[in-house]
């Protein structure tokens, strides 16, 4: 890794008051959580239309829950990595810091991030298909599949945004505000392929923010970023953090 690029990123961050971060599956890759579109990505092994759409759930809720159960097992065994840890630390370092994630694994929260917007939901939450009530559920594996609502008896579904569904405006609106108001946005470990998440960095750049991207390879967003740091989030984020400490940010 080119140290001048790390330094450049550290200097941009050092000057920033408002920092926004958008993460994707890549930040959890070093924790052992599979990504979606990489070589061994989930969408290479499974068909999204069989498992991650409202139609798939209506057709076969047991099959869908079995898949989420399997993923709960993987995520439950995973630990946050140094990438998650640095982002949790930065929340306390910058005057304003907001983290937007497309991940449903809950690893950012486990690393200690509090100011967190989970755009695509959370694998450790269920939602009643009748009452829409969202509840935390950490069973792994779930004892009864498919689970039902303790209140009304209707089917519970994973609290995850599936293909063809809209994002919760209560999460999306603050994500857009954060993007419009930040001085810098870090884009980490996302293929920048899924909308509307992929448009957040472009909105930030339009509003004058600097963009820093961390990813082992280029993405459709790379031509628009100020600094592209090729490599792994769990290695590069600690390097930027060391750069910030050298400049004088704790
Ligand atoms: P993808 O699987 O599409 O992209 C993961 C990105 O992470 C790729 O660009 C990789 O190059 C990069 N990557 C891999 N290892 C990395 C590492 N160690 N450090 C940094 N980057 C690394 O995942 P997302 O962009 O998150 O939706 O996918 C977006 C959405 O599509 C997901 O939220 C999911 C999926 O369908 C839902 O679950 C609703």
PDB file of N, CA and C in Angstrom, residues 48-61 64 162-165:
ATOM      1  N   UNK A  48     -30.948 -15.298  -5.502  1.00  0.00           N
ATOM      2  CA  UNK A  48     -31.634 -14.331  -4.640  1.00  0.00           C
ATOM      3  C   UNK A  48     -33.154 -14.476  -4.755  1.00  0.00           C
ATOM      4  N   UNK A  49     -33.624 -14.782  -5.964  1.00  0.00           N
ATOM      5  CA  UNK A  49     -35.083 -14.857  -6.150  1.00  0.00           C
ATOM      6  C   UNK A  49     -35.714 -16.034  -5.413  1.00  0.00           C
ATOM      7  N   UNK A  50     -34.884 -17.030  -5.004  1.00  0.00           N
ATOM      8  CA  UNK A  50     -35.412 -18.164  -4.226  1.00  0.00           C
ATOM      9  C   UNK A  50     -35.407 -17.884  -2.729  1.00  0.00           C
ATOM     10  N   UNK A  51     -34.633 -16.882  -2.293  1.00  0.00           N
ATOM     11  CA  UNK A  51     -34.364 -16.735  -0.858  1.00  0.00           C
ATOM     12  C   UNK A  51     -34.529 -15.330  -0.297  1.00  0.00           C
ATOM     13  N   UNK A  52     -34.451 -14.343  -1.132  1.00  0.00           N
ATOM     14  CA  UNK A  52     -34.416 -12.970  -0.607  1.00  0.00           C
ATOM     15  C   UNK A  52     -35.393 -12.064  -1.350  1.00  0.00           C
ATOM     16  N   UNK A  53     -36.614 -12.570  -1.544  1.00  0.00           N
ATOM     17  CA  UNK A  53     -37.681 -11.750  -2.119  1.00  0.00           C
ATOM     18  C   UNK A  53     -38.967 -12.046  -1.332  1.00  0.00           C
ATOM     19  N   UNK A  54     -39.920 -11.114  -1.325  1.00  0.00           N
ATOM     20  CA  UNK A  54     -41.195 -11.376  -0.649  1.00  0.00           C
ATOM     21  C   UNK A  54     -41.907 -12.576  -1.276  1.00  0.00           C
ATOM     22  N   UNK A  55     -41.739 -12.768  -2.576  1.00  0.00           N
ATOM     23  CA  UNK A  55     -42.397 -13.895  -3.268  1.00  0.00           C
ATOM     24  C   UNK A  55     -41.824 -15.227  -2.774  1.00  0.00           C
ATOM     25  N   UNK A  56     -40.498 -15.261  -2.596  1.00  0.00           N
ATOM     26  CA  UNK A  56     -39.857 -16.492  -2.106  1.00  0.00           C
ATOM     27  C   UNK A  56     -40.379 -16.833  -0.720  1.00  0.00           C
ATOM     28  N   UNK A  57     -40.549 -15.818   0.121  1.00  0.00           N
ATOM     29  CA  UNK A  57     -41.026 -16.059   1.487  1.00  0.00           C
ATOM     30  C   UNK A  57     -42.483 -16.524   1.484  1.00  0.00           C
ATOM     31  N   UNK A  58     -43.291 -15.928   0.602  1.00  0.00           N
ATOM     32  CA  UNK A  58     -44.706 -16.334   0.518  1.00  0.00           C
ATOM     33  C   UNK A  58     -44.802 -17.785   0.054  1.00  0.00           C
ATOM     34  N   UNK A  59     -43.901 -18.185  -0.855  1.00  0.00           N
ATOM     35  CA  UNK A  59     -43.907 -19.526  -1.424  1.00  0.00           C
ATOM     36  C   UNK A  59     -43.435 -20.568  -0.412  1.00  0.00           C
ATOM     37  N   UNK A  60     -42.338 -20.247   0.286  1.00  0.00           N
ATOM     38  CA  UNK A  60     -41.714 -21.257   1.146  1.00  0.00           C
ATOM     39  C   UNK A  60     -41.001 -20.590   2.330  1.00  0.00           C
ATOM     40  N   UNK A  61     -41.775 -20.164   3.338  1.00  0.00           N
ATOM     41  CA  UNK A  61     -41.157 -19.453   4.472  1.00  0.00           C
ATOM     42  C   UNK A  61     -40.129 -20.309   5.209  1.00  0.00           C
ATOM     43  N   UNK A  64     -36.768 -20.153   3.377  1.00  0.00           N
ATOM     44  CA  UNK A  64     -36.134 -18.845   3.562  1.00  0.00           C
ATOM     45  C   UNK A  64     -35.542 -18.754   4.968  1.00  0.00           C
ATOM     46  N   UNK A 162     -35.637  -7.058   1.341  1.00  0.00           N
ATOM     47  CA  UNK A 162     -35.438  -8.012   0.254  1.00  0.00           C
ATOM     48  C   UNK A 162     -35.508  -7.313  -1.099  1.00  0.00           C
ATOM     49  N   UNK A 163     -35.044  -8.013  -2.129  1.00  0.00           N
ATOM     50  CA  UNK A 163     -35.110  -7.468  -3.491  1.00  0.00           C
ATOM     51  C   UNK A 163     -36.563  -7.135  -3.815  1.00  0.00           C
ATOM     52  N   UNK A 164     -36.757  -5.978  -4.409  1.00  0.00           N
ATOM     53  CA  UNK A 164     -38.108  -5.545  -4.777  1.00  0.00           C
ATOM     54  C   UNK A 164     -38.803  -4.777  -3.668  1.00  0.00           C
ATOM     55  N   UNK A 165     -38.181  -4.653  -2.505  1.00  0.00           N
ATOM     56  CA  UNK A 165     -38.801  -3.917  -1.399  1.00  0.00           C
ATOM     57  C   UNK A 165     -38.136  -2.548  -1.223  1.00  0.00           C
TER      58      UNK A 165
END
